[in-house]
Each structure stands twice: as structure tokens, then as C-alpha cells.
Tab-separated table of C-alpha atoms in Angstrom:
chain	number	residue	atom	x	y	z
Q	1	MET	CA	82.774	14.530	32.886
Q	2	ASP	CA	81.916	15.969	29.474
Q	3	LYS	CA	81.253	12.506	28.002
Q	4	PHE	CA	79.195	11.439	31.013
Q	5	LEU	CA	77.035	14.579	30.909
Q	6	LYS	CA	76.429	14.215	27.161
Q	7	LYS	CA	75.195	10.636	27.592
Q	8	ALA	CA	72.996	11.608	30.554
Q	9	PHE	CA	71.405	14.522	28.662
Q	10	VAL	CA	70.758	12.353	25.578
Q	11	ALA	CA	69.180	9.644	27.741
Q	12	ALA	CA	66.947	12.224	29.423
Q	13	ALA	CA	66.100	13.885	26.055
Q	14	ILE	CA	67.347	17.267	27.334
Q	15	LYS	CA	68.256	19.637	24.464
Q	16	PHE	CA	70.166	22.126	26.612
Q	17	PRO	CA	73.980	21.898	26.078
Q	18	SER	CA	75.332	19.585	28.762
Q	19	ALA	CA	78.691	21.385	28.953
Q	20	LEU	CA	77.083	24.659	30.056
Q	21	PHE	CA	75.268	22.807	32.835
Q	22	GLY	CA	78.543	21.139	33.828
Q	23	MET	CA	80.327	24.492	33.883
Q	24	PHE	CA	77.893	25.856	36.479
Q	25	CYS	CA	78.137	22.587	38.473
Q	26	ILE	CA	81.944	22.800	38.697
Q	27	PHE	CA	81.753	26.469	39.646
Q	28	SER	CA	79.224	25.650	42.404
Q	29	VAL	CA	81.380	22.815	43.755
Q	30	LEU	CA	84.448	25.068	43.868
Q	31	VAL	CA	82.519	27.822	45.667
Q	32	ILE	CA	81.125	25.355	48.241
Q	33	LEU	CA	84.581	23.858	48.825
Q	34	ASP	CA	86.045	27.351	49.200
Q	35	LEU	CA	83.488	28.123	51.911
Q	36	THR	CA	83.854	24.801	53.767
Q	37	VAL	CA	87.305	23.360	52.988
Q	38	PRO	CA	89.419	26.131	51.369
Q	39	ALA	CA	92.473	23.882	51.138
Q	40	ALA	CA	90.526	21.395	48.980
Q	41	ALA	CA	89.426	24.143	46.579
Q	42	ALA	CA	93.018	25.410	46.300
Q	43	ALA	CA	94.319	21.868	45.699
Q	44	LEU	CA	91.734	21.280	42.971
Q	45	MET	CA	92.671	24.531	41.236
Q	46	SER	CA	96.375	23.669	41.484
Q	47	PHE	CA	95.781	20.175	40.062
Q	48	PHE	CA	93.974	21.487	36.978
Q	49	GLU	CA	96.295	24.439	36.326
Q	50	PRO	CA	98.426	22.701	33.623
Q	51	ALA	CA	95.280	21.604	31.756
Q	52	LEU	CA	93.804	25.099	31.994
Q	53	LEU	CA	96.980	26.636	30.533
Q	54	PHE	CA	96.915	24.062	27.722
Q	55	ILE	CA	93.281	24.941	26.898
Q	56	GLN	CA	93.994	28.662	27.107
Q	57	ARG	CA	96.938	28.267	24.739
Q	58	TRP	CA	94.863	26.481	22.104
Q	59	LEU	CA	91.401	27.913	22.879
Q	60	PRO	CA	90.526	29.586	19.524
Q	61	LEU	CA	91.549	26.445	17.614
Q	62	PHE	CA	88.600	24.427	18.976
Q	63	TYR	CA	86.079	26.866	17.453
Q	64	VAL	CA	87.598	26.886	13.951
Q	65	PRO	CA	86.053	23.763	12.284
Q	66	SER	CA	82.667	25.438	11.687
Q	67	LEU	CA	84.467	28.284	9.915
Q	68	VAL	CA	86.454	25.926	7.694
Q	69	VAL	CA	83.300	24.212	6.357
Q	70	LEU	CA	81.372	27.499	6.028
Q	71	PRO	CA	81.471	27.414	2.177
Q	72	LEU	CA	79.363	24.219	2.262
Q	73	ALA	CA	76.693	25.849	4.451
Q	74	VAL	CA	76.147	28.990	2.336
Q	75	LYS	CA	76.533	27.659	-1.211
Q	76	ASP	CA	72.744	27.548	-1.863
Q	77	ILE	CA	71.932	31.072	-0.577
Q	78	PRO	CA	71.160	33.608	-3.387
Q	79	ALA	CA	73.790	36.360	-3.710
Q	80	ALA	CA	71.341	39.252	-3.066
Q	81	SER	CA	69.964	37.590	0.069
Q	82	GLY	CA	73.493	36.729	1.178
Q	83	LEU	CA	74.498	40.397	0.943
Q	84	LYS	CA	71.498	41.468	3.048
Q	85	ILE	CA	72.316	38.808	5.637
Q	86	CYS	CA	75.930	40.028	5.802
Q	87	LEU	CA	74.721	43.598	6.395
Q	88	ILE	CA	72.475	42.447	9.249
Q	89	ILE	CA	75.256	40.336	10.768
Q	90	ALA	CA	77.884	43.098	10.684
Q	91	GLY	CA	75.560	45.890	11.831
Q	92	GLY	CA	73.875	43.659	14.388
Q	93	TRP	CA	77.180	42.560	15.882
Q	94	LEU	CA	78.308	46.152	16.394
Q	95	ALA	CA	74.924	47.178	17.835
Q	96	SER	CA	74.806	44.223	20.256
Q	97	LEU	CA	78.406	44.853	21.342
Q	98	THR	CA	77.603	48.507	22.062
Q	99	VAL	CA	74.339	47.795	23.911
Q	100	ALA	CA	75.888	45.112	26.156
Q	101	GLY	CA	79.036	47.104	26.942
Q	102	TYR	CA	77.359	50.409	27.764
Q	103	ALA	CA	74.517	48.666	29.630
Q	104	ALA	CA	77.093	47.064	31.940
Q	105	ILE	CA	78.706	50.442	32.659
Q	106	ALA	CA	75.324	52.189	33.098
Q	107	VAL	CA	74.112	49.612	35.637
Q	108	ARG	CA	77.418	49.843	37.505
Q	109	LYS	CA	76.991	53.611	37.835
Q	110	LEU	CA	73.354	53.144	38.877
Q	111	VAL	CA	74.141	50.691	41.694
Q	112	LYS	CA	77.363	52.592	42.464
Q	113	THR	CA	79.678	49.575	42.416
Q	114	GLU	CA	83.341	50.525	42.376
Q	115	MET	CA	85.568	48.639	39.972
Q	116	ILE	CA	88.448	46.695	41.550
Q	117	ASP	CA	91.369	45.043	39.769
Q	118	PRO	CA	90.783	41.431	38.653
Q	119	GLU	CA	92.896	38.543	39.894
Q	120	PRO	CA	95.992	38.170	37.669
Q	121	MET	CA	95.682	35.291	35.182
Q	122	ALA	CA	98.677	33.317	33.918
Q	123	LYS	CA	99.407	33.618	30.195
Q	124	PRO	CA	100.479	30.543	28.189
Q	125	SER	CA	103.888	30.407	26.514
Q	126	PRO	CA	104.266	31.363	22.822
Q	127	PHE	CA	104.834	28.685	20.184
Q	128	SER	CA	108.464	27.734	19.519
Q	129	SER	CA	110.072	27.298	16.115
Q	130	LEU	CA	110.577	23.599	16.956
Q	131	GLU	CA	106.809	23.137	17.342
Q	132	ILE	CA	106.151	24.874	14.016
Q	133	TRP	CA	108.766	22.773	12.185
Q	134	SER	CA	107.452	19.557	13.765
Q	135	TRP	CA	103.902	20.240	12.581
Q	136	SER	CA	105.243	21.238	9.149
Q	137	VAL	CA	106.903	17.813	8.798
Q	138	ILE	CA	103.673	16.097	9.923
Q	139	PHE	CA	101.693	18.074	7.328
Q	140	ILE	CA	104.033	17.317	4.404
Q	141	ALA	CA	104.410	13.625	5.238
Q	142	SER	CA	100.672	13.035	5.808
Q	143	PHE	CA	99.686	15.071	2.710
Q	144	VAL	CA	101.955	13.014	0.447
Q	145	ALA	CA	100.750	9.767	2.060
Q	146	ALA	CA	97.089	10.767	1.551
Q	147	LEU	CA	97.718	11.518	-2.146
Q	148	PHE	CA	99.317	8.154	-2.867
Q	149	TYR	CA	97.252	6.040	-0.450
Q	150	PRO	CA	93.796	7.742	-0.291
Q	151	THR	CA	92.155	4.966	1.741
Q	152	ALA	CA	95.168	3.847	3.762
Q	153	LEU	CA	93.339	4.373	7.082
Q	154	GLY	CA	90.075	2.768	5.968
Q	155	THR	CA	88.134	5.837	4.766
Q	156	GLN	CA	89.149	9.025	2.993
Q	157	ALA	CA	88.051	11.141	5.974
Q	158	ARG	CA	90.484	9.257	8.234
Q	159	THR	CA	93.245	9.461	5.596
Q	160	CYS	CA	92.752	13.224	5.207
Q	161	LEU	CA	92.550	13.754	8.980
Q	162	PRO	CA	96.318	14.038	9.729
Q	163	PHE	CA	97.217	16.626	7.068
Q	164	LEU	CA	94.004	18.659	7.552
Q	165	LEU	CA	94.601	18.733	11.299
Q	166	ALA	CA	98.255	19.695	10.758
Q	167	SER	CA	97.330	22.500	8.334
Q	168	THR	CA	94.815	23.884	10.852
Q	169	VAL	CA	97.305	23.772	13.733
Q	170	LEU	CA	100.079	25.290	11.609
Q	171	GLY	CA	97.845	28.174	10.584
Q	172	TYR	CA	97.002	28.900	14.210
Q	173	MET	CA	100.674	28.789	15.271
Q	174	VAL	CA	101.775	31.098	12.468
Q	175	GLY	CA	98.865	33.461	13.111
Q	176	SER	CA	99.651	33.584	16.831
Q	177	GLY	CA	103.209	34.664	16.068
Q	178	LEU	CA	102.223	37.633	13.908
Q	179	PRO	CA	102.910	41.179	15.217
Q	180	SER	CA	100.183	42.524	17.523
Q	181	GLN	CA	99.251	45.312	15.079
Q	182	VAL	CA	98.705	42.739	12.322
Q	183	LYS	CA	96.629	40.514	14.614
Q	184	LYS	CA	94.193	43.356	15.293
Q	185	ALA	CA	93.065	43.152	11.661
Q	186	PHE	CA	94.080	39.555	10.909
Q	187	HIS	CA	93.277	37.354	13.905
Q	188	PRO	CA	94.986	33.931	14.263
Q	189	ILE	CA	91.530	32.368	13.769
Q	190	ILE	CA	91.428	33.827	10.233
Q	191	CYS	CA	94.959	32.613	9.507
Q	192	CYS	CA	94.037	29.201	10.885
Q	193	THR	CA	90.897	28.945	8.723
Q	194	ILE	CA	92.698	30.047	5.561
Q	195	SER	CA	95.485	27.548	6.215
Q	196	ALA	CA	92.994	24.674	6.582
Q	197	GLU	CA	91.139	25.802	3.421
Q	198	LEU	CA	94.407	25.923	1.473
Q	199	GLY	CA	95.293	22.414	2.672
Q	200	ALA	CA	91.884	21.141	1.553
Q	201	PHE	CA	92.135	23.015	-1.769
Q	202	ALA	CA	95.625	21.631	-2.485
Q	203	TYR	CA	94.477	18.057	-1.844
Q	204	GLY	CA	91.340	18.560	-3.912
Q	205	TYR	CA	93.425	19.961	-6.779
Q	206	PHE	CA	96.146	17.289	-6.840
Q	207	SER	CA	93.735	14.398	-6.235
Q	208	ARG	CA	91.238	15.916	-8.729
Q	209	SER	CA	88.406	15.435	-6.260
Q	210	GLY	CA	87.627	19.159	-5.811
Q	211	LEU	CA	87.414	21.358	-2.711
Q	212	ASN	CA	83.881	20.602	-1.479
Q	213	PRO	CA	84.317	16.816	-1.067
Q	214	VAL	CA	87.513	17.393	0.938
Q	215	LEU	CA	85.730	19.916	3.176
Q	216	GLY	CA	83.049	17.261	3.645
Q	217	HIS	CA	85.789	14.984	5.034
Q	218	TYR	CA	86.971	17.765	7.374
Q	219	LEU	CA	83.841	17.750	9.536
Q	220	THR	CA	81.815	14.561	9.123
Q	221	LYS	CA	79.880	14.639	12.454
Q	222	VAL	CA	80.014	10.824	12.358
Q	223	GLY	CA	81.647	9.305	15.424
Q	224	SER	CA	82.805	6.168	13.608
Q	225	ASN	CA	84.375	8.179	10.762
Q	226	PRO	CA	85.813	11.397	12.227
Q	227	GLY	CA	87.608	14.138	10.343
Q	228	ALA	CA	90.094	16.735	11.578
Q	229	GLY	CA	87.279	19.106	12.550
Q	230	ASP	CA	85.546	16.407	14.586
Q	231	VAL	CA	88.760	15.836	16.571
Q	232	LEU	CA	89.075	19.543	17.376
Q	233	MET	CA	85.390	19.995	18.216
Q	234	GLY	CA	85.615	16.953	20.480
Q	235	PHE	CA	87.478	19.239	22.907
Q	236	LEU	CA	84.732	21.880	22.992
Q	237	GLY	CA	82.769	20.362	25.866
Q	238	SER	CA	85.901	20.142	28.010
Q	239	VAL	CA	86.808	23.707	27.065
Q	240	ILE	CA	83.438	25.021	28.239
Q	241	LEU	CA	83.718	23.025	31.482
Q	242	SER	CA	87.129	24.612	32.091
Q	243	PHE	CA	85.587	28.100	32.044
Q	244	ALA	CA	84.287	27.326	35.555
Q	245	PHE	CA	87.843	27.505	36.944
Q	246	SER	CA	88.410	30.941	35.387
Q	247	MET	CA	85.088	32.115	36.824
Q	248	PHE	CA	86.101	30.809	40.248
Q	249	LYS	CA	89.411	32.706	40.130
Q	250	GLN	CA	87.429	35.924	39.646
Q	251	ARG	CA	84.573	34.934	42.030
Q	252	LYS	CA	84.890	38.155	44.060
Q	253	LEU	CA	84.396	40.264	40.956
Q	254	VAL	CA	81.585	38.001	39.718
Q	255	LYS	CA	79.691	38.393	43.002
Q	256	ARG	CA	80.435	42.117	43.261
Q	257	HIS	CA	79.208	42.873	39.724
Q	258	ALA	CA	76.287	40.411	39.440
Q	259	ALA	CA	73.754	43.204	38.800
Q	260	GLU	CA	75.487	44.558	35.706
Q	261	ILE	CA	76.314	41.081	34.382
Q	262	PHE	CA	72.708	39.840	34.482
Q	263	THR	CA	71.077	43.104	33.404
Q	264	SER	CA	73.341	43.729	30.423
Q	265	VAL	CA	73.037	40.136	29.205
Q	266	ILE	CA	69.216	40.203	29.385
Q	267	LEU	CA	69.046	43.560	27.589
Q	268	SER	CA	71.486	42.401	24.939
Q	269	SER	CA	69.587	39.125	24.332
Q	270	VAL	CA	66.230	40.875	23.870
Q	271	PHE	CA	67.788	43.605	21.710
Q	272	SER	CA	69.567	41.073	19.483
Q	273	LEU	CA	66.413	39.080	18.693
Q	274	TYR	CA	64.084	42.007	18.015
Q	275	SER	CA	66.618	44.198	16.178
Q	276	THR	CA	67.442	41.288	13.841
Q	277	ALA	CA	63.750	40.717	13.083
Q	278	LEU	CA	63.195	44.429	12.425
Q	279	ALA	CA	66.325	44.806	10.273
Q	280	GLY	CA	65.279	41.828	8.127
Q	281	ARG	CA	61.844	43.376	7.580
Q	282	LEU	CA	63.221	46.830	6.756
Q	283	ILE	CA	65.721	45.702	4.116
Q	284	GLY	CA	63.324	43.200	2.537
Q	285	LEU	CA	65.008	39.913	3.437
Q	286	GLU	CA	62.824	36.842	2.881
Q	287	SER	CA	60.887	35.987	6.063
Q	288	ASP	CA	62.169	32.379	6.271
Q	289	LEU	CA	65.765	33.618	6.035
Q	290	THR	CA	65.155	36.320	8.653
Q	291	ILE	CA	63.720	33.724	11.047
Q	292	SER	CA	66.776	31.542	10.457
Q	293	ILE	CA	69.187	34.309	11.508
Q	294	LEU	CA	67.299	35.522	14.608
Q	295	PRO	CA	69.626	33.781	17.140
Q	296	ARG	CA	72.797	35.168	15.505
Q	297	CYS	CA	74.416	36.038	18.877
Q	298	ILE	CA	73.712	32.691	20.560
Q	299	THR	CA	76.033	29.684	20.600
Q	300	VAL	CA	75.298	27.152	17.825
Q	301	ALA	CA	73.795	24.361	19.956
Q	302	LEU	CA	71.182	26.664	21.501
Q	303	ALA	CA	70.662	28.676	18.309
Q	304	LEU	CA	69.629	25.491	16.488
Q	305	SER	CA	67.187	24.553	19.243
Q	306	ILE	CA	65.698	28.079	19.104
Q	307	VAL	CA	65.065	28.067	15.323
Q	308	SER	CA	63.492	24.607	15.626
Q	309	LEU	CA	60.628	26.398	17.420
Q	310	PHE	CA	59.856	28.314	14.194
Q	311	GLU	CA	58.406	26.643	11.097
Q	312	GLY	CA	60.322	26.997	7.842
Q	313	ALA	CA	63.677	27.946	9.397
Q	314	ASN	CA	66.902	26.865	7.668
Q	315	SER	CA	69.108	25.312	10.360
Q	316	SER	CA	72.175	25.187	8.079
Q	317	LEU	CA	71.899	28.932	7.534
Q	318	THR	CA	71.479	29.454	11.290
Q	319	ALA	CA	74.729	27.612	11.995
Q	320	ALA	CA	76.533	29.545	9.242
Q	321	VAL	CA	75.293	32.938	10.507
Q	322	VAL	CA	76.320	32.153	14.083
Q	323	VAL	CA	79.783	31.193	12.847
Q	324	VAL	CA	80.169	34.358	10.716
Q	325	THR	CA	79.031	36.522	13.648
Q	326	GLY	CA	81.686	34.872	15.795
Q	327	LEU	CA	84.262	35.378	13.046
Q	328	ILE	CA	83.559	39.118	12.835
Q	329	GLY	CA	83.732	39.377	16.613
Q	330	ALA	CA	86.960	37.380	16.805
Q	331	ASN	CA	88.647	39.577	14.233
Q	332	PHE	CA	87.476	43.045	15.250
Q	333	VAL	CA	86.267	42.907	18.846
Q	334	GLN	CA	89.426	44.131	20.557
Q	335	ALA	CA	89.868	47.137	18.255
Q	336	MET	CA	86.172	48.041	18.465
Q	337	LEU	CA	86.114	47.825	22.268
Q	338	ASP	CA	89.061	50.222	22.355
Q	339	LYS	CA	87.280	52.661	20.017
Q	340	LEU	CA	84.121	52.501	22.151
Q	341	ASN	CA	86.311	53.290	25.184
Q	342	LEU	CA	85.223	50.112	27.002
Q	343	ARG	CA	88.350	49.524	29.071
Q	344	ASP	CA	87.594	47.305	32.067
Q	345	PRO	CA	87.576	43.483	31.715
Q	346	ILE	CA	83.964	43.130	32.917
Q	347	ALA	CA	82.412	45.359	30.243
Q	348	ARG	CA	84.784	43.949	27.599
Q	349	GLY	CA	84.012	40.342	28.506
Q	350	ILE	CA	80.227	40.822	28.665
Q	351	ALA	CA	80.094	42.832	25.429
Q	352	THR	CA	82.232	40.294	23.570
Q	353	ALA	CA	80.360	37.132	24.564
Q	354	SER	CA	76.922	38.758	24.276
Q	355	SER	CA	77.641	39.757	20.677
Q	356	ALA	CA	79.990	37.039	19.390
Q	357	HIS	CA	79.523	33.980	21.695
Q	358	GLY	CA	82.265	31.301	21.692
Q	359	LEU	CA	84.522	32.542	18.897
Q	360	GLY	CA	84.595	36.054	20.312
Q	361	THR	CA	85.232	34.642	23.793
Q	362	ALA	CA	88.137	32.553	22.503
Q	363	ALA	CA	89.656	35.455	20.588
Q	364	LEU	CA	89.472	38.038	23.395
Q	365	SER	CA	90.511	35.716	26.218
Q	366	ALA	CA	93.578	34.576	24.272
Q	367	LYS	CA	94.847	38.169	24.541
Q	368	GLU	CA	93.088	39.268	27.744
Q	369	PRO	CA	92.725	36.222	30.040
Q	370	GLU	CA	91.339	38.372	32.873
Q	371	ALA	CA	88.216	38.965	30.725
Q	372	LEU	CA	87.569	35.211	30.291
Q	373	PRO	CA	85.401	34.699	33.428
Q	374	PHE	CA	82.985	37.427	32.343
Q	375	CYS	CA	83.027	36.159	28.765
Q	376	ALA	CA	82.185	32.686	30.085
Q	377	ILE	CA	79.250	33.895	32.181
Q	378	ALA	CA	77.826	36.101	29.420
Q	379	TYR	CA	78.423	33.317	26.860
Q	380	ALA	CA	76.298	30.920	28.912
Q	381	LEU	CA	73.642	33.386	30.067
Q	382	THR	CA	73.054	34.830	26.574
Q	383	GLY	CA	72.183	31.354	25.326
Q	384	ILE	CA	70.035	30.583	28.367
Q	385	PHE	CA	68.057	33.834	28.266
Q	386	GLY	CA	67.669	33.660	24.481
Q	387	SER	CA	66.245	30.135	24.764
Q	388	LEU	CA	63.902	31.115	27.607
Q	389	ILE	CA	62.641	34.204	25.768
Q	390	CYS	CA	61.925	32.288	22.549
Q	391	SER	CA	60.152	29.481	24.419
Q	392	VAL	CA	57.382	31.972	25.317
Q	393	PRO	CA	54.645	31.710	22.607
Q	394	ALA	CA	53.787	35.435	22.823
Q	395	VAL	CA	57.426	36.364	22.139
Q	396	ARG	CA	57.586	34.036	19.133
Q	397	GLN	CA	54.373	35.507	17.744
Q	398	SER	CA	55.654	39.063	18.207
Q	399	LEU	CA	58.903	38.180	16.403
Q	400	LEU	CA	56.953	36.590	13.531
Q	401	ALA	CA	54.739	39.682	13.324
Q	402	ILE	CA	57.809	41.925	13.013
Q	403	VAL	CA	59.407	39.618	10.428
Q	404	GLY	CA	56.155	39.691	8.438
């Protein structure tokens, strides 16, 4: 379905991410079946359950490739400007998280909707020592083979693919097995990224090719010459489609709390855009760089389409900023939600996805699967509302006026 939708959207010249559209389509089909033929909806859910558990088990891994190649995206940014951007990203993430979370609770109190317990969600099994040893053997064997036969599979990207993929997977497995207290400050996504970077660095050192060329082989974005990152990101569309099943499981809560979901997402989207523009102006960040980081809380595909509406924007910087925002969210979101006393899965899910999009969604839902449906909805709606807001000429002009 993911492949079909991608081809259809390309043929129709539609820039909106096809997977988000597909997610809402699957959710609608399940709801209609549940109303007309409940047994068919139950059978469909039962059929896809093993695949959903597989995706849930590996979910953060599919968002890692952009983090691994981050050094290539930011290498040309001046240090002073980079520091200002980091300040805006960190402060903006915390502000957006707070606004979305408390807005959800405030609207709930306003409409007087009582919170009910979510449907229990199955948790995937932990990784076994056999799996870790198996991937370790794959890494060592493929690394040695790549060193001695650098074009054995036709291109260097294909030759590097097995050991770079194995190093990424190994890092995620090891990170997932760390004690819970350690994971609060050192998320498996960080461990996974570092592991992949170390694998690339080791190959670059022993082959004397350097780190950057190897990272270039990690994510080529060329279908005929894929790297390890391309393989992992190839799952992303299917992952987003699968969110529909989690949303359907919590359909009663979704319907019951629609007011706070929509209101908090809209408020958070508007706040994120204008607060970023204002912060850039106040700390003296160059206007072209400020424009490039405006959609920091929106998923990469839509963020790139938003900055294309502004002249002089740096799309590479946009992608890098979105990834770093997600990284901060993935690493600190659970601890920060606890400190802000946001306890229920609805507020936690909305706040996470509204401030840290896919990476934050993957990180939180790996530990709190009951929050995934609300992450998924906020993840999609934040991108949709952000795109709609920025497509209005008056809004773009007001943002440019603030940026200066």
C-alpha cells in the first residue's frame, strides 16, 4: 500500500506525504468496518497483530538514519550561528512540549471530559543474547569483507551496507537492554546512532577513506544504489501506515477527547512557528537561517515543503534541525513530561508528537505504547496544520516581518 500510494502521489504531483494520507484511510476503513461488520474489523486487527508488534519492537530504528548523517548536514554552518540555532531548538522544544501538554489538559477541564483508562497495548519481547551475538557475527564478517573487497557487491555503498546496518541494529539492541534509569538520559536512539557512527569511523580509518565519504554511503537516497540508511528508511511509510491500527484500538478515547487533541495541536503549531521566528530575531540569528528552522517541530517531508515557500531557505539545515529536535525529544521527553506532571497518555502523546514529531513518537511509544495513538494523531495533524498555516500568504508575510 505504501509503494502504491507513493507512486500515485508522484504521478498526481501531490507534495503531501502519502503515508499520512494512507494512515487516515486505514483508520477510516477500520472504523467503517467496526460499525457495519465488527467481525471483519476484528479479523483484520488480528491478522496484522504480528506485524504491528514487529514494528513496535523496532520503531525507533527506522528514524535513526537522518541522525547518523547529521554531521554532513551541519558541516558548513558557522559555529556562532550553530550555537544560536541549538539554543532555539532546545528552548523551543521545551516550550512547545509545555504549551501542547497543558493546552490539552486545559481544554479537557473546559469541556469537562473525564479521563478513562486506555485500552491495554501489548508490549514486544526484549532482545535475546542470541540475537545480539548473531548480529555481532554479521557485523564482524561483513566489516572484514568490506575492507578486503570494497566493491564486492558492485558499489561501495552496497558493500558497506551489511556492516553499517549491523552496527546500527547492534547499537539499538544494546541500548534497549540498558537499565531504565540509564535510558532516561541515554536513549537507545542515541546508542544506536553512536554505534553506527563508530562503525563508519572504523571503516573510514582502516580503509583510509575518512568518515564523511562512508557516511555518504550510509544514506544515498538513490534507489539503484541503496545504503544501510536507505534500507531502514524504506520501512518508514509502512510504519506510519501502521499507526492507524493503534489509533483504532484507542478509538473510544480518540472520539471522546477530540476537542483537546485538535485544539492543543493547532495552538502548538502556531506557537512553534511564531516563537521560533521571534527567538531568531531576538538573539540575532541570520534571517535566512531563522527561516530555515521555522518548521522545527514538523516531520521532515512537510518541513521541507514548508521552507520551499520561503526564498533563500536552506533545506539541508531544515532537515538537520528537525532531526536534532527529534533527538532532544527522544532523549529527554519522558523525564520532562514527568517533571511537568503530565501523567495521562493523551497529554503525553500530544505533547511529545507536537514538539518532537516522529523521533519523539518512536521514543515514547517504545516505552508507553498506550500513548502511541495520540502521538500518531498529533504527529500527523501538526504537519497538516503547519503546512496549511504557512500556505496562507498573510501568515508567511507576518513571519518574514518578525524574522526581519
